[in-house]
């Protein structure tokens, strides 16, 4: 009488090995023929920094509640995020940034942005982008730095050595999501 051997039990390692061998592209193509299609979608993200991505400029705004001088805040943004103090290029970003700060960090009353004025009336953003936006009537003295009052969004100029909270900006990371969609094939 011949003895029959039991088939070996499938272990997790065998299953993992099998999953690695599957041609997932072929599986997705087969599913797509039945109306279920998967695709990679990209979106900007600030990571886990309590940041917010601008719909206009695609940069991350990252509020920092810790108080520092203007120049120490700029150094912090460079070291921590490879970024700069925030540059604001339109009213939409100014409004959305202030709303984000008031919702996420209600303790922040005043915060530095990256605008300052050097000698000879030269306004300058710390990231060297064009100064193409400032609120009407806002003016600064030479050697001063800009900050915003979160309560009413008003911009002020002041001495750069005073300590305030601040907002850093950095380039948004690109995150990819696998998305599926059921298509109507009729």
CSV table of C-alpha atoms in Angstrom, one decimal:
chain,number,residue,atom,x,y,z
A,1,UNK,CA,0.0,0.0,0.0
A,2,UNK,CA,1.5,3.3,-1.1
A,3,UNK,CA,1.6,6.0,1.4
A,4,UNK,CA,0.4,9.4,0.3
A,5,UNK,CA,2.3,12.4,1.5
A,6,UNK,CA,0.3,15.3,2.8
A,7,UNK,CA,0.8,18.5,0.8
A,8,UNK,CA,3.0,20.9,2.7
A,9,UNK,CA,1.2,23.6,4.7
A,10,UNK,CA,1.3,27.1,3.1
A,11,UNK,CA,3.2,29.4,5.4
A,12,UNK,CA,3.2,33.2,5.4
A,13,UNK,CA,6.7,33.2,3.8
A,14,UNK,CA,5.3,31.1,0.9
A,15,UNK,CA,2.4,33.5,0.5
A,16,UNK,CA,4.6,36.5,0.5
A,17,UNK,CA,6.9,34.9,-2.0
A,18,UNK,CA,3.9,34.1,-4.3
A,19,UNK,CA,2.6,37.7,-4.0
A,20,UNK,CA,6.0,39.0,-5.1
A,21,UNK,CA,5.9,36.9,-8.2
A,22,UNK,CA,2.5,38.1,-9.4
A,23,UNK,CA,2.7,40.5,-12.3
A,24,UNK,CA,0.6,43.2,-10.7
A,25,UNK,CA,0.5,45.2,-14.0
A,26,UNK,CA,-1.2,42.3,-15.7
A,27,UNK,CA,-3.7,42.0,-12.8
A,28,UNK,CA,-4.5,45.7,-13.1
A,29,UNK,CA,-5.0,45.4,-16.9
A,30,UNK,CA,-7.4,42.5,-16.4
A,31,UNK,CA,-9.4,44.5,-13.8
A,32,UNK,CA,-9.5,47.5,-16.1
A,33,UNK,CA,-11.1,45.4,-18.9
A,34,UNK,CA,-14.0,44.7,-16.4
A,35,UNK,CA,-14.4,48.4,-15.7
A,36,UNK,CA,-12.3,48.7,-12.5
A,37,UNK,CA,-9.2,50.8,-13.3
A,38,UNK,CA,-6.4,51.8,-10.9
A,39,UNK,CA,-4.1,54.7,-11.4
A,40,UNK,CA,-1.5,56.7,-9.5
A,41,UNK,CA,-2.6,60.2,-8.5
A,42,UNK,CA,-0.2,62.8,-7.3
A,43,UNK,CA,-0.9,65.5,-4.8
A,44,UNK,CA,1.3,68.0,-2.9
A,45,UNK,CA,1.9,67.4,0.8
A,46,UNK,CA,3.6,69.1,3.7
A,47,UNK,CA,4.3,65.9,5.4
A,48,UNK,CA,3.7,65.8,9.2
A,49,UNK,CA,4.6,69.4,10.0
A,50,UNK,CA,1.1,70.9,10.7
A,51,UNK,CA,1.5,72.7,7.4
A,52,UNK,CA,-0.9,73.7,4.7
A,53,UNK,CA,-0.3,73.7,1.0
A,54,UNK,CA,-1.2,76.8,-1.0
A,55,UNK,CA,-3.7,76.3,-3.9
A,56,UNK,CA,-2.0,79.2,-5.7
A,57,UNK,CA,1.7,78.7,-5.3
A,58,UNK,CA,1.9,75.0,-4.3
A,59,UNK,CA,4.3,75.8,-1.4
A,60,UNK,CA,3.9,74.6,2.1
A,61,UNK,CA,3.2,77.1,4.9
A,62,UNK,CA,4.4,75.8,8.3
A,63,UNK,CA,3.5,77.8,11.3
A,64,UNK,CA,6.0,77.7,14.2
A,65,UNK,CA,4.5,78.8,17.6
A,66,UNK,CA,8.0,79.1,19.2
A,67,UNK,CA,9.1,82.7,19.3
A,68,UNK,CA,12.5,83.8,17.8
A,69,UNK,CA,14.0,86.9,16.3
A,70,UNK,CA,13.5,87.4,12.6
A,71,UNK,CA,17.0,86.3,11.6
A,72,UNK,CA,17.0,83.3,14.0
A,73,UNK,CA,13.6,82.3,12.6
A,74,UNK,CA,15.0,82.4,9.0
A,75,UNK,CA,17.9,80.2,10.1
A,76,UNK,CA,15.5,77.8,11.7
A,77,UNK,CA,13.4,77.5,8.5
A,78,UNK,CA,16.6,76.8,6.5
A,79,UNK,CA,17.9,74.2,8.9
A,80,UNK,CA,14.7,72.4,9.7
A,81,UNK,CA,12.9,72.5,6.3
A,82,UNK,CA,15.5,73.7,3.8
A,83,UNK,CA,13.1,76.6,3.3
A,84,UNK,CA,12.7,80.2,4.3
A,85,UNK,CA,10.4,82.5,6.2
A,86,UNK,CA,7.1,82.7,4.3
A,87,UNK,CA,6.7,84.8,1.2
A,88,UNK,CA,3.1,85.7,0.4
A,89,UNK,CA,2.3,86.5,-3.2
A,90,UNK,CA,-1.5,87.0,-3.2
A,91,UNK,CA,-4.5,87.8,-1.0
A,92,UNK,CA,-5.8,84.2,-1.3
A,93,UNK,CA,-2.6,82.8,0.4
A,94,UNK,CA,-2.6,85.6,3.0
A,95,UNK,CA,-6.2,84.9,3.9
A,96,UNK,CA,-5.9,81.1,4.0
A,97,UNK,CA,-2.6,81.2,5.9
A,98,UNK,CA,-4.1,83.4,8.6
A,99,UNK,CA,-7.2,81.2,8.8
A,100,UNK,CA,-5.0,78.1,9.2
A,101,UNK,CA,-3.0,79.7,12.0
A,102,UNK,CA,-6.1,80.8,13.9
A,103,UNK,CA,-7.7,77.3,13.6
A,104,UNK,CA,-4.6,75.2,14.3
A,105,UNK,CA,-2.5,77.5,16.5
A,106,UNK,CA,-4.9,79.9,18.3
A,107,UNK,CA,-2.2,80.9,20.7
A,108,UNK,CA,-0.2,82.6,17.9
A,109,UNK,CA,-1.0,86.4,18.1
A,110,UNK,CA,1.7,87.8,15.9
A,111,UNK,CA,4.0,86.0,13.4
A,112,UNK,CA,6.9,86.9,11.2
A,113,UNK,CA,6.8,86.5,7.5
A,114,UNK,CA,9.9,86.7,5.3
A,115,UNK,CA,9.5,90.3,4.1
A,116,UNK,CA,12.0,92.9,5.2
A,117,UNK,CA,13.3,96.2,3.9
A,118,UNK,CA,17.0,97.0,3.4
A,119,UNK,CA,18.5,100.4,2.7
A,120,UNK,CA,17.5,102.3,-0.4
A,121,UNK,CA,13.8,101.3,-0.3
A,122,UNK,CA,14.4,97.7,-1.4
A,123,UNK,CA,11.7,95.4,-0.2
A,124,UNK,CA,12.9,91.8,-0.2
A,125,UNK,CA,11.4,88.3,0.5
A,126,UNK,CA,13.9,86.0,2.2
A,127,UNK,CA,13.5,83.4,-0.6
A,128,UNK,CA,14.4,86.1,-3.2
A,129,UNK,CA,11.0,85.9,-5.0
A,130,UNK,CA,9.5,89.1,-6.4
A,131,UNK,CA,7.6,91.4,-4.0
A,132,UNK,CA,4.4,91.4,-6.1
A,133,UNK,CA,2.0,91.6,-3.2
A,134,UNK,CA,1.5,93.6,0.0
A,135,UNK,CA,-1.6,95.0,1.5
A,136,UNK,CA,-2.6,98.5,0.4
A,137,UNK,CA,-1.0,101.3,2.5
A,138,UNK,CA,1.6,98.9,4.1
A,139,UNK,CA,5.0,100.6,4.3
A,140,UNK,CA,8.2,99.8,6.1
A,141,UNK,CA,11.1,101.7,7.5
A,142,UNK,CA,14.6,100.7,6.4
A,143,UNK,CA,16.0,97.8,8.4
A,144,UNK,CA,12.6,96.6,9.6
A,145,UNK,CA,10.9,93.2,9.3
A,146,UNK,CA,7.3,92.4,8.6
A,147,UNK,CA,4.9,90.5,10.8
A,148,UNK,CA,1.2,89.9,10.8
A,149,UNK,CA,-1.4,90.2,13.6
A,150,UNK,CA,-3.5,87.0,13.3
A,151,UNK,CA,-6.6,88.6,14.9
A,152,UNK,CA,-7.3,90.9,11.9
A,153,UNK,CA,-4.6,90.0,9.3
A,154,UNK,CA,-3.0,93.4,9.4
A,155,UNK,CA,0.6,93.7,8.4
A,156,UNK,CA,3.1,95.6,10.6
A,157,UNK,CA,6.7,96.5,10.5
A,158,UNK,CA,9.0,96.3,13.5
A,159,UNK,CA,12.4,95.8,14.9
A,160,UNK,CA,13.9,92.5,13.6
A,161,UNK,CA,15.4,91.6,17.0
A,162,UNK,CA,12.0,91.3,18.8
A,163,UNK,CA,10.9,87.7,19.3
A,164,UNK,CA,7.7,86.5,17.6
A,165,UNK,CA,6.2,83.2,16.3
A,166,UNK,CA,6.8,82.8,12.5
A,167,UNK,CA,5.8,80.9,9.4
A,168,UNK,CA,8.2,78.9,7.3
A,169,UNK,CA,7.7,77.8,3.7
A,170,UNK,CA,9.2,74.9,1.8
A,171,UNK,CA,8.5,73.3,-1.5
A,172,UNK,CA,5.6,70.8,-1.2
A,173,UNK,CA,6.5,67.1,-1.4
A,174,UNK,CA,4.8,65.1,-4.0
A,175,UNK,CA,2.8,62.1,-2.6
A,176,UNK,CA,1.4,59.4,-4.9
A,177,UNK,CA,-1.8,57.6,-4.1
A,178,UNK,CA,-3.2,54.4,-5.7
A,179,UNK,CA,-6.8,55.3,-6.8
A,180,UNK,CA,-9.3,53.0,-8.3
A,181,UNK,CA,-12.3,54.0,-10.3
A,182,UNK,CA,-15.3,52.1,-11.7
A,183,UNK,CA,-15.8,53.2,-15.3
A,184,UNK,CA,-19.2,52.9,-17.1
A,185,UNK,CA,-18.4,50.9,-20.2
A,186,UNK,CA,-21.6,51.6,-22.0
